[in-house]
Amino acid sequence: MSLIEKPNKHLIPSVNYHFWQPCNMRCKFCFATYHDVKKQLLPKGHLPKEKSLELIGLLADYGFKKITFVGGEPTLCYWLDELILYAKEKGLTTMIVTNGSNISAEKLIQWQGILDWITLSIDSLNDETNKLIGRKENNYTFQDVNRYRLLIEQIKNFNFRLKINTVVNKYNYKEIVSPFIKEVKPERWKIFKALRIEGQNDKYFSDVSITNEEFTHFLHINHTDVISQAVVEYNEDMRGSYVMIDPAGRFFDNTKGKHTYSSSILESDVEFALSQVSTNYTKFIERGGVYEW
Ligand code: SF4
């Protein structure tokens, strides 16, 4: 992966496209609920397929190199495969972030050759913890450790690159997942401190928030044996270091503790809309945003 020189040598080369608001889970710390977008702008919680395809084309033509399809839960979208295919045809590295509950062998077969990375959101291997977090569907947790093992085995057998995201919060900061991480060996393990975003997760955030000391406990006491292989993001690292797009097709940033949205990318253009949000290339580099993807 080489950093792009044009049109802006300080352009963050990866973009997170939260193209799909609906989710089958209700994690209390979720900072991508987009209830505001759904209520004010987009009753279905997503653009029509054709608009999303158009948007992907604009992003690729502008110079982005990698696109991450995020939700909500992206695998609930019937046309996700078409979005991934088009992004790949446009030369982008492709990734999805998923809770894993809706991935089948059939889906993995369909994604072969067009999807590069699968990021699984795994916060805990404990059923009760996942229920408390809200990482459950109709009170059933998907996160049985053996289910994860099987899913990861399939992901690897199909040669997808594997990343794991873990959000550390009040319910899981005392847990230890080192043996699991050593066993499944993700290429990348990202550990986030739960981040409060007004309008997205402030309603339940007091239930899940932790102090920096509690976060440090998870990192350096419980996971000292694997922490050197992880990418860690404190709240400050997460602010302004990502290029993100909401389900309505607008860039947004979180530097003010809430989402600040640009105008519609489709109705203006990428450069103009991007100039309306705050992104920090240096912070992107410092949080390890550049790696062999
Ligand atoms: S599974 Fe992901 S998108 Fe869905 S509620 Fe949980 S954190 Fe949010």
mmCIF file of C-alpha atoms and ligand atoms in Angstrom:
data_model
loop_
_atom_site.group_PDB
_atom_site.id
_atom_site.type_symbol
_atom_site.label_atom_id
_atom_site.label_comp_id
_atom_site.label_asym_id
_atom_site.label_seq_id
_atom_site.Cartn_x
_atom_site.Cartn_y
_atom_site.Cartn_z
ATOM 1 C CA MET A 1 0.000 0.000 0.000
ATOM 2 C CA SER A 2 1.451 3.358 -0.932
ATOM 3 C CA LEU A 3 0.163 6.654 0.312
ATOM 4 C CA ILE A 4 -1.582 8.622 -2.366
ATOM 5 C CA GLU A 5 -0.007 11.816 -3.712
ATOM 6 C CA LYS A 6 -3.077 13.227 -5.430
ATOM 7 C CA PRO A 7 -5.361 15.041 -5.139
ATOM 8 C CA ASN A 8 -4.285 15.816 -1.613
ATOM 9 C CA LYS A 9 -1.076 14.365 -0.270
ATOM 10 C CA HIS A 10 -2.464 14.612 3.245
ATOM 11 C CA LEU A 11 -5.671 12.802 2.421
ATOM 12 C CA ILE A 12 -6.401 9.949 4.814
ATOM 13 C CA PRO A 13 -6.456 7.096 2.281
ATOM 14 C CA SER A 14 -9.057 4.894 3.969
ATOM 15 C CA VAL A 15 -12.739 5.626 4.406
ATOM 16 C CA ASN A 16 -15.342 4.025 6.645
ATOM 17 C CA TYR A 17 -18.679 3.962 4.866
ATOM 18 C CA HIS A 18 -21.490 3.407 7.398
ATOM 19 C CA PHE A 19 -23.890 2.718 4.582
ATOM 20 C CA TRP A 20 -26.478 0.717 6.536
ATOM 21 C CA GLN A 21 -28.191 1.869 9.741
ATOM 22 C CA PRO A 22 -30.211 -1.235 10.724
ATOM 23 C CA CYS A 23 -28.622 -3.681 13.133
ATOM 24 C CA ASN A 24 -29.809 -6.864 14.788
ATOM 25 C CA MET A 25 -28.064 -6.018 18.055
ATOM 26 C CA ARG A 26 -28.217 -3.188 20.574
ATOM 27 C CA CYS A 27 -24.771 -2.727 22.072
ATOM 28 C CA LYS A 28 -24.986 -0.001 24.696
ATOM 29 C CA PHE A 29 -21.719 1.632 23.641
ATOM 30 C CA CYS A 30 -22.566 1.640 19.928
ATOM 31 C CA PHE A 31 -21.514 4.983 18.499
ATOM 32 C CA ALA A 32 -23.003 4.183 15.088
ATOM 33 C CA THR A 33 -26.717 4.007 15.859
ATOM 34 C CA TYR A 34 -27.715 6.817 13.446
ATOM 35 C CA HIS A 35 -31.137 7.192 15.026
ATOM 36 C CA ASP A 36 -30.731 10.908 14.284
ATOM 37 C CA VAL A 37 -30.156 10.235 10.579
ATOM 38 C CA LYS A 38 -33.066 7.840 10.374
ATOM 39 C CA LYS A 39 -35.431 10.204 12.150
ATOM 40 C CA GLN A 40 -34.473 13.389 10.345
ATOM 41 C CA LEU A 41 -33.395 12.339 6.883
ATOM 42 C CA LEU A 42 -33.462 8.732 5.916
ATOM 43 C CA PRO A 43 -36.459 6.723 7.174
ATOM 44 C CA LYS A 44 -35.140 3.426 5.793
ATOM 45 C CA GLY A 45 -31.702 3.974 7.272
ATOM 46 C CA HIS A 46 -29.844 3.603 3.992
ATOM 47 C CA LEU A 47 -29.539 5.074 0.504
ATOM 48 C CA PRO A 48 -30.889 3.134 -2.469
ATOM 49 C CA LYS A 49 -28.356 0.688 -3.901
ATOM 50 C CA GLU A 50 -27.693 2.813 -6.992
ATOM 51 C CA LYS A 51 -26.835 5.864 -4.883
ATOM 52 C CA SER A 52 -24.411 3.884 -2.745
ATOM 53 C CA LEU A 53 -22.731 2.535 -5.877
ATOM 54 C CA GLU A 54 -22.433 6.054 -7.245
ATOM 55 C CA LEU A 55 -20.907 7.219 -3.981
ATOM 56 C CA ILE A 56 -18.334 4.412 -3.991
ATOM 57 C CA GLY A 57 -17.335 5.410 -7.527
ATOM 58 C CA LEU A 58 -16.833 9.023 -6.471
ATOM 59 C CA LEU A 59 -14.695 7.988 -3.498
ATOM 60 C CA ALA A 60 -12.475 5.745 -5.612
ATOM 61 C CA ASP A 61 -12.094 8.400 -8.320
ATOM 62 C CA TYR A 62 -11.163 10.959 -5.699
ATOM 63 C CA GLY A 63 -8.229 8.850 -4.541
ATOM 64 C CA PHE A 64 -9.267 6.803 -1.535
ATOM 65 C CA LYS A 65 -7.483 3.456 -1.496
ATOM 66 C CA LYS A 66 -9.422 1.405 1.011
ATOM 67 C CA ILE A 67 -13.101 1.247 1.911
ATOM 68 C CA THR A 68 -14.570 -0.325 5.014
ATOM 69 C CA PHE A 69 -18.254 -1.175 4.871
ATOM 70 C CA VAL A 70 -19.744 -0.572 8.290
ATOM 71 C CA GLY A 71 -23.229 -0.327 9.725
ATOM 72 C CA GLY A 72 -25.303 -0.964 11.659
ATOM 73 C CA GLU A 73 -24.741 -4.515 10.573
ATOM 74 C CA PRO A 74 -23.621 -4.501 6.906
ATOM 75 C CA THR A 75 -24.417 -8.164 6.254
ATOM 76 C CA LEU A 76 -28.128 -7.409 6.671
ATOM 77 C CA CYS A 77 -28.020 -5.442 3.409
ATOM 78 C CA TYR A 78 -29.255 -7.483 0.440
ATOM 79 C CA TRP A 79 -26.941 -5.717 -2.002
ATOM 80 C CA LEU A 80 -23.757 -5.712 0.076
ATOM 81 C CA ASP A 81 -22.097 -8.101 -2.391
ATOM 82 C CA GLU A 82 -22.701 -5.660 -5.243
ATOM 83 C CA LEU A 83 -21.171 -2.803 -3.277
ATOM 84 C CA ILE A 84 -18.092 -4.853 -2.440
ATOM 85 C CA LEU A 85 -17.730 -6.017 -6.037
ATOM 86 C CA TYR A 86 -17.953 -2.495 -7.403
ATOM 87 C CA ALA A 87 -15.441 -1.177 -4.853
ATOM 88 C CA LYS A 88 -13.033 -3.948 -5.835
ATOM 89 C CA GLU A 89 -13.535 -3.221 -9.537
ATOM 90 C CA LYS A 90 -12.669 0.411 -8.788
ATOM 91 C CA GLY A 91 -9.376 -0.749 -7.294
ATOM 92 C CA LEU A 92 -10.148 -0.318 -3.619
ATOM 93 C CA THR A 93 -9.051 -2.598 -0.807
ATOM 94 C CA THR A 94 -12.287 -3.846 0.716
ATOM 95 C CA MET A 95 -13.212 -4.594 4.306
ATOM 96 C CA ILE A 96 -16.383 -5.192 6.299
ATOM 97 C CA VAL A 97 -16.936 -4.785 10.033
ATOM 98 C CA THR A 98 -19.496 -7.276 11.279
ATOM 99 C CA ASN A 99 -20.852 -8.781 14.466
ATOM 100 C CA GLY A 100 -20.573 -12.116 12.649
ATOM 101 C CA SER A 101 -24.099 -13.300 13.360
ATOM 102 C CA ASN A 102 -25.166 -13.355 9.726
ATOM 103 C CA ILE A 103 -22.155 -14.877 8.014
ATOM 104 C CA SER A 104 -22.520 -18.250 6.342
ATOM 105 C CA ALA A 105 -20.230 -20.399 4.244
ATOM 106 C CA GLU A 106 -22.313 -19.399 1.222
ATOM 107 C CA LYS A 107 -21.622 -15.729 1.889
ATOM 108 C CA LEU A 108 -17.912 -16.373 2.295
ATOM 109 C CA ILE A 109 -17.870 -18.159 -1.047
ATOM 110 C CA GLN A 110 -19.634 -15.203 -2.703
ATOM 111 C CA TRP A 111 -17.100 -12.765 -1.255
ATOM 112 C CA GLN A 112 -14.038 -14.639 -2.438
ATOM 113 C CA GLY A 113 -11.877 -12.516 -4.693
ATOM 114 C CA ILE A 114 -13.771 -9.303 -3.980
ATOM 115 C CA LEU A 115 -13.555 -8.894 -0.194
ATOM 116 C CA ASP A 116 -10.091 -8.569 1.318
ATOM 117 C CA TRP A 117 -10.687 -8.182 5.059
ATOM 118 C CA ILE A 118 -13.302 -9.319 7.549
ATOM 119 C CA THR A 119 -13.312 -7.512 10.864
ATOM 120 C CA LEU A 120 -15.199 -9.284 13.623
ATOM 121 C CA SER A 121 -16.444 -7.274 16.584
ATOM 122 C CA ILE A 122 -15.630 -9.453 19.595
ATOM 123 C CA ASP A 123 -15.862 -7.840 23.009
ATOM 124 C CA SER A 124 -16.245 -10.848 25.262
ATOM 125 C CA LEU A 125 -16.342 -14.621 25.151
ATOM 126 C CA ASN A 126 -18.711 -14.662 28.093
ATOM 127 C CA ASP A 127 -22.406 -15.079 27.425
ATOM 128 C CA GLU A 128 -23.542 -13.012 30.400
ATOM 129 C CA THR A 129 -21.189 -10.172 29.545
ATOM 130 C CA ASN A 130 -22.467 -10.050 25.990
ATOM 131 C CA LYS A 131 -26.037 -9.929 27.243
ATOM 132 C CA LEU A 132 -25.187 -7.024 29.538
ATOM 133 C CA ILE A 133 -23.448 -5.197 26.705
ATOM 134 C CA GLY A 134 -26.451 -5.689 24.435
ATOM 135 C CA ARG A 135 -24.461 -7.770 21.956
ATOM 136 C CA LYS A 136 -27.362 -10.134 21.515
ATOM 137 C CA GLU A 137 -30.303 -10.739 19.243
ATOM 138 C CA ASN A 138 -33.719 -11.296 20.846
ATOM 139 C CA ASN A 139 -31.949 -12.075 24.117
ATOM 140 C CA TYR A 140 -29.837 -14.774 22.478
ATOM 141 C CA THR A 141 -26.143 -14.173 22.219
ATOM 142 C CA PHE A 142 -24.384 -15.261 19.128
ATOM 143 C CA GLN A 143 -21.028 -15.020 20.820
ATOM 144 C CA ASP A 144 -20.439 -18.563 21.855
ATOM 145 C CA VAL A 145 -16.708 -19.118 21.824
ATOM 146 C CA ASN A 146 -17.010 -22.251 19.722
ATOM 147 C CA ARG A 147 -19.119 -20.401 17.171
ATOM 148 C CA TYR A 148 -16.384 -17.804 16.944
ATOM 149 C CA ARG A 149 -13.750 -20.500 16.512
ATOM 150 C CA LEU A 150 -15.722 -22.103 13.693
ATOM 151 C CA LEU A 151 -16.392 -18.799 11.972
ATOM 152 C CA ILE A 152 -12.753 -17.748 12.167
ATOM 153 C CA GLU A 153 -11.628 -21.130 10.865
ATOM 154 C CA GLN A 154 -13.930 -20.658 7.857
ATOM 155 C CA ILE A 155 -12.747 -17.082 7.314
ATOM 156 C CA LYS A 156 -9.147 -18.287 7.272
ATOM 157 C CA ASN A 157 -9.877 -21.310 5.110
ATOM 158 C CA PHE A 158 -11.318 -18.961 2.506
ATOM 159 C CA ASN A 159 -8.176 -16.804 2.784
ATOM 160 C CA PHE A 160 -9.792 -13.613 4.015
ATOM 161 C CA ARG A 161 -7.620 -11.412 6.162
ATOM 162 C CA LEU A 162 -8.887 -11.293 9.717
ATOM 163 C CA LYS A 163 -9.116 -8.352 12.061
ATOM 164 C CA ILE A 164 -10.785 -8.298 15.474
ATOM 165 C CA ASN A 165 -12.203 -5.191 17.115
ATOM 166 C CA THR A 166 -12.733 -5.126 20.879
ATOM 167 C CA VAL A 167 -14.466 -2.302 22.714
ATOM 168 C CA VAL A 168 -13.447 -2.206 26.359
ATOM 169 C CA ASN A 169 -16.228 -1.130 28.658
ATOM 170 C CA LYS A 170 -17.582 -1.510 32.188
ATOM 171 C CA TYR A 171 -18.701 -5.082 31.612
ATOM 172 C CA ASN A 172 -15.587 -6.605 30.041
ATOM 173 C CA TYR A 173 -12.558 -4.676 31.307
ATOM 174 C CA LYS A 174 -11.735 -7.327 33.906
ATOM 175 C CA GLU A 175 -11.875 -10.191 31.417
ATOM 176 C CA ILE A 176 -8.938 -11.944 29.765
ATOM 177 C CA VAL A 177 -9.086 -12.954 26.116
ATOM 178 C CA SER A 178 -5.357 -13.490 25.555
ATOM 179 C CA PRO A 179 -5.591 -17.279 25.065
ATOM 180 C CA PHE A 180 -8.269 -16.800 22.416
ATOM 181 C CA ILE A 181 -6.302 -14.106 20.607
ATOM 182 C CA LYS A 182 -3.196 -16.289 20.633
ATOM 183 C CA GLU A 183 -5.226 -19.195 19.322
ATOM 184 C CA VAL A 184 -7.033 -17.462 16.455
ATOM 185 C CA LYS A 185 -4.167 -15.121 15.542
ATOM 186 C CA PRO A 186 -5.892 -12.181 13.845
ATOM 187 C CA GLU A 187 -3.628 -10.153 11.576
ATOM 188 C CA ARG A 188 -4.794 -7.111 13.448
ATOM 189 C CA TRP A 189 -6.413 -6.738 16.871
ATOM 190 C CA LYS A 190 -7.784 -3.315 17.659
ATOM 191 C CA ILE A 191 -8.727 -2.400 21.192
ATOM 192 C CA PHE A 192 -10.893 0.686 21.728
ATOM 193 C CA LYS A 193 -11.942 2.418 24.898
ATOM 194 C CA ALA A 194 -15.729 2.892 24.791
ATOM 195 C CA LEU A 195 -16.351 6.377 23.406
ATOM 196 C CA ARG A 196 -19.308 8.574 24.265
ATOM 197 C CA ILE A 197 -20.910 10.282 21.274
ATOM 198 C CA GLU A 198 -23.802 12.589 22.013
ATOM 199 C CA GLY A 199 -26.894 11.639 20.043
ATOM 200 C CA GLN A 200 -25.573 8.128 19.359
ATOM 201 C CA ASN A 201 -24.952 6.363 22.663
ATOM 202 C CA ASP A 202 -25.312 8.924 25.446
ATOM 203 C CA LYS A 203 -28.559 7.351 26.685
ATOM 204 C CA TYR A 204 -26.852 4.256 28.116
ATOM 205 C CA PHE A 205 -23.279 5.393 28.205
ATOM 206 C CA SER A 206 -23.067 5.704 31.989
ATOM 207 C CA ASP A 207 -23.701 1.931 32.123
ATOM 208 C CA VAL A 208 -20.642 1.128 30.033
ATOM 209 C CA SER A 209 -18.148 3.961 30.508
ATOM 210 C CA ILE A 210 -14.767 3.254 32.068
ATOM 211 C CA THR A 211 -11.884 5.318 33.322
ATOM 212 C CA ASN A 212 -8.449 5.364 31.713
ATOM 213 C CA GLU A 213 -7.204 3.348 34.693
ATOM 214 C CA GLU A 214 -9.760 0.635 34.000
ATOM 215 C CA PHE A 215 -8.802 0.646 30.335
ATOM 216 C CA THR A 216 -5.147 0.348 31.319
ATOM 217 C CA HIS A 217 -6.063 -2.570 33.583
ATOM 218 C CA PHE A 218 -7.491 -4.431 30.569
ATOM 219 C CA LEU A 219 -4.453 -3.598 28.451
ATOM 220 C CA HIS A 220 -1.467 -3.926 30.694
ATOM 221 C CA ILE A 221 -2.568 -6.215 33.489
ATOM 222 C CA ASN A 222 -4.950 -8.629 31.791
ATOM 223 C CA HIS A 223 -3.336 -8.674 28.351
ATOM 224 C CA THR A 224 0.287 -7.921 28.983
ATOM 225 C CA ASP A 225 1.343 -11.019 27.033
ATOM 226 C CA VAL A 226 -0.360 -9.935 23.783
ATOM 227 C CA ILE A 227 -0.601 -6.181 24.082
ATOM 228 C CA SER A 228 2.473 -5.522 21.952
ATOM 229 C CA GLN A 229 0.627 -7.059 18.975
ATOM 230 C CA ALA A 230 -2.509 -4.953 19.447
ATOM 231 C CA VAL A 231 -3.414 -1.524 18.137
ATOM 232 C CA VAL A 232 -4.817 0.484 21.031
ATOM 233 C CA GLU A 233 -7.041 3.529 20.745
ATOM 234 C CA TYR A 234 -7.842 5.781 23.653
ATOM 235 C CA ASN A 235 -10.781 8.147 23.126
ATOM 236 C CA GLU A 236 -8.551 10.985 22.004
ATOM 237 C CA ASP A 237 -6.978 8.770 19.316
ATOM 238 C CA MET A 238 -10.424 8.096 17.866
ATOM 239 C CA ARG A 239 -11.424 11.732 17.455
ATOM 240 C CA GLY A 240 -10.731 13.187 14.022
ATOM 241 C CA SER A 241 -8.455 10.357 12.900
ATOM 242 C CA TYR A 242 -11.015 8.625 10.658
ATOM 243 C CA VAL A 243 -12.757 9.607 7.435
ATOM 244 C CA MET A 244 -16.335 8.471 7.943
ATOM 245 C CA ILE A 245 -19.526 8.616 5.901
ATOM 246 C CA ASP A 246 -23.006 8.264 7.340
ATOM 247 C CA PRO A 247 -25.912 6.244 5.841
ATOM 248 C CA ALA A 248 -27.200 9.391 4.108
ATOM 249 C CA GLY A 249 -23.936 9.816 2.189
ATOM 250 C CA ARG A 250 -22.363 12.644 4.174
ATOM 251 C CA PHE A 251 -18.902 12.846 5.698
ATOM 252 C CA PHE A 252 -18.944 13.317 9.434
ATOM 253 C CA ASP A 253 -16.468 13.808 12.228
ATOM 254 C CA ASN A 254 -16.664 13.262 15.976
ATOM 255 C CA THR A 255 -14.208 15.889 17.179
ATOM 256 C CA LYS A 256 -16.861 17.813 19.113
ATOM 257 C CA GLY A 257 -18.125 14.745 20.981
ATOM 258 C CA LYS A 258 -21.034 14.371 18.580
ATOM 259 C CA HIS A 259 -21.415 13.805 14.852
ATOM 260 C CA THR A 260 -20.900 16.864 12.689
ATOM 261 C CA TYR A 261 -22.158 16.144 9.184
ATOM 262 C CA SER A 262 -21.083 17.623 5.863
ATOM 263 C CA SER A 263 -23.393 18.298 2.956
ATOM 264 C CA SER A 264 -24.371 15.351 0.771
ATOM 265 C CA ILE A 265 -21.397 14.036 -1.197
ATOM 266 C CA LEU A 266 -23.699 13.107 -4.079
ATOM 267 C CA GLU A 267 -25.248 16.550 -4.226
ATOM 268 C CA SER A 268 -22.014 18.520 -3.902
ATOM 269 C CA ASP A 269 -18.724 16.710 -4.483
ATOM 270 C CA VAL A 270 -16.157 14.803 -2.482
ATOM 271 C CA GLU A 271 -13.654 17.632 -2.083
ATOM 272 C CA PHE A 272 -16.226 20.183 -0.973
ATOM 273 C CA ALA A 273 -18.003 17.831 1.441
ATOM 274 C CA LEU A 274 -14.698 16.646 2.892
ATOM 275 C CA SER A 275 -13.654 20.243 3.540
ATOM 276 C CA GLN A 276 -16.658 20.606 5.839
ATOM 277 C CA VAL A 277 -15.464 18.062 8.398
ATOM 278 C CA SER A 278 -12.409 17.875 10.584
ATOM 279 C CA THR A 279 -9.918 15.100 9.874
ATOM 280 C CA ASN A 280 -6.374 14.945 11.106
ATOM 281 C CA TYR A 281 -3.858 13.100 8.955
ATOM 282 C CA THR A 282 -1.181 13.160 11.666
ATOM 283 C CA LYS A 283 -3.521 11.499 14.135
ATOM 284 C CA PHE A 284 -4.416 8.925 11.504
ATOM 285 C CA ILE A 285 -0.722 8.067 11.121
ATOM 286 C CA GLU A 286 -0.139 8.077 14.873
ATOM 287 C CA ARG A 287 -3.002 5.675 15.548
ATOM 288 C CA GLY A 288 -1.414 3.181 13.143
ATOM 289 C CA GLY A 289 -3.800 3.831 10.258
ATOM 290 C CA VAL A 290 -1.133 2.931 7.711
ATOM 291 C CA TYR A 291 -0.346 -0.771 7.460
ATOM 292 C CA GLU A 292 -0.014 -3.432 4.788
ATOM 293 C CA TRP A 293 -3.591 -3.800 3.654
HETATM 294 S S1 SF4 B 1 -23.373 -4.942 16.557
HETATM 295 FE FE1 SF4 B 1 -22.111 -3.150 15.983
HETATM 296 S S2 SF4 B 1 -23.513 -1.784 14.867
HETATM 297 FE FE2 SF4 B 1 -24.795 -3.289 15.965
HETATM 298 S S3 SF4 B 1 -25.313 -2.288 17.900
HETATM 299 FE FE3 SF4 B 1 -23.464 -3.516 18.257
HETATM 300 S S4 SF4 B 1 -21.740 -2.074 17.920
HETATM 301 FE FE4 SF4 B 1 -23.581 -1.158 16.994
#
